[in-house]
Structures are given as structure tokens and as C-alpha cells.
């Protein structure tokens, strides 16, 4: 049976890119919408968490590709 790791890491990287984009859009929306500062802090934290999660998935993919020599 063939290993499915390349496919799984590819999917993770794709979803990671989606999380980075979603986090960036959320961060932009939170910055432009007039809301109380407390709500902005929560929104910024959530947006940064999405960006960090996406970046972690992309880094995992890059490390995997380097490890297998591709």
C-alpha cells in the first residue's frame, strides 16, 4: 500500500494557506470596523491565531518536503 503522507501534507498546506488568508481578512475587517476596543482585542487575537495556525501547517509541509528530498 502506498503512503498517503504526501497527499495529507499537501492538504494541510492548502488549508494552512486558507487559514492565513482568512486570518488576514479577519484582521483587516477588525481594524476597519468601528467597535469598542475590547472587542477589537478579541478579534485581533483570533485573527493572529488563525494566521499562526496556517503558518504552522505550511512550515510542516516545507519541512516534510525537505526531509523527503523533494
Tab-separated table of C-alpha atoms in Angstrom:
chain	number	residue	atom	x	y	z
A	1	UNK	CA	0.000	0.000	0.000
A	2	UNK	CA	1.331	3.407	-0.926
A	3	UNK	CA	1.944	6.039	1.692
A	4	UNK	CA	-0.584	8.846	1.761
A	5	UNK	CA	1.650	11.260	3.626
A	6	UNK	CA	2.474	13.474	0.605
A	7	UNK	CA	-1.226	13.973	-0.073
A	8	UNK	CA	-2.025	14.679	3.582
A	9	UNK	CA	0.780	17.208	3.913
A	10	UNK	CA	-0.364	18.855	0.691
A	11	UNK	CA	-3.899	19.164	2.041
A	12	UNK	CA	-2.581	20.553	5.307
A	13	UNK	CA	-0.539	23.161	3.436
A	14	UNK	CA	-3.564	24.108	1.332
A	15	UNK	CA	-5.764	24.534	4.389
A	16	UNK	CA	-2.905	26.402	6.065
A	17	UNK	CA	-2.852	28.876	3.206
A	18	UNK	CA	-6.612	29.245	3.600
A	19	UNK	CA	-6.201	29.975	7.304
A	20	UNK	CA	-3.557	32.612	6.587
A	21	UNK	CA	-5.860	34.318	4.080
A	22	UNK	CA	-8.852	34.059	6.412
A	23	UNK	CA	-6.819	35.457	9.307
A	24	UNK	CA	-5.579	38.358	7.178
A	25	UNK	CA	-9.115	39.208	6.032
A	26	UNK	CA	-10.378	38.979	9.610
A	27	UNK	CA	-7.556	41.201	10.832
A	28	UNK	CA	-8.330	43.773	8.142
A	29	UNK	CA	-12.064	43.710	8.958
A	30	UNK	CA	-11.432	44.087	12.699
A	31	UNK	CA	-9.099	47.008	12.061
A	32	UNK	CA	-11.603	48.862	9.852
A	33	UNK	CA	-14.881	48.281	11.724
A	34	UNK	CA	-15.730	50.807	14.454
A	35	UNK	CA	-16.241	48.683	17.592
A	36	UNK	CA	-15.217	49.039	21.244
A	37	UNK	CA	-11.511	48.408	21.940
A	38	UNK	CA	-12.242	45.269	23.978
A	39	UNK	CA	-13.914	43.638	21.005
A	40	UNK	CA	-11.035	44.649	18.749
A	41	UNK	CA	-8.554	42.928	21.049
A	42	UNK	CA	-10.503	39.678	20.896
A	43	UNK	CA	-10.795	39.928	17.121
A	44	UNK	CA	-7.100	40.649	16.669
A	45	UNK	CA	-6.139	37.711	18.899
A	46	UNK	CA	-8.387	35.351	16.948
A	47	UNK	CA	-7.065	36.619	13.615
A	48	UNK	CA	-3.455	36.197	14.737
A	49	UNK	CA	-4.254	32.682	15.974
A	50	UNK	CA	-5.661	31.777	12.538
A	51	UNK	CA	-2.572	33.174	10.825
A	52	UNK	CA	-0.271	31.288	13.212
A	53	UNK	CA	-2.157	28.020	12.669
A	54	UNK	CA	-1.923	28.435	8.917
A	55	UNK	CA	1.767	29.294	9.059
A	56	UNK	CA	2.444	26.239	11.224
A	57	UNK	CA	0.769	23.971	8.654
A	58	UNK	CA	2.775	25.497	5.824
A	59	UNK	CA	6.018	25.105	7.804
A	60	UNK	CA	5.158	21.435	8.424
A	61	UNK	CA	4.741	20.938	4.692
A	62	UNK	CA	8.051	22.646	3.878
A	63	UNK	CA	9.885	20.547	6.485
A	64	UNK	CA	8.310	17.383	5.120
A	65	UNK	CA	9.353	18.249	1.558
A	66	UNK	CA	12.920	18.939	2.678
A	67	UNK	CA	13.030	15.699	4.652
A	68	UNK	CA	11.993	13.561	1.691
A	69	UNK	CA	14.280	15.470	-0.656
A	70	UNK	CA	11.623	16.858	-2.942
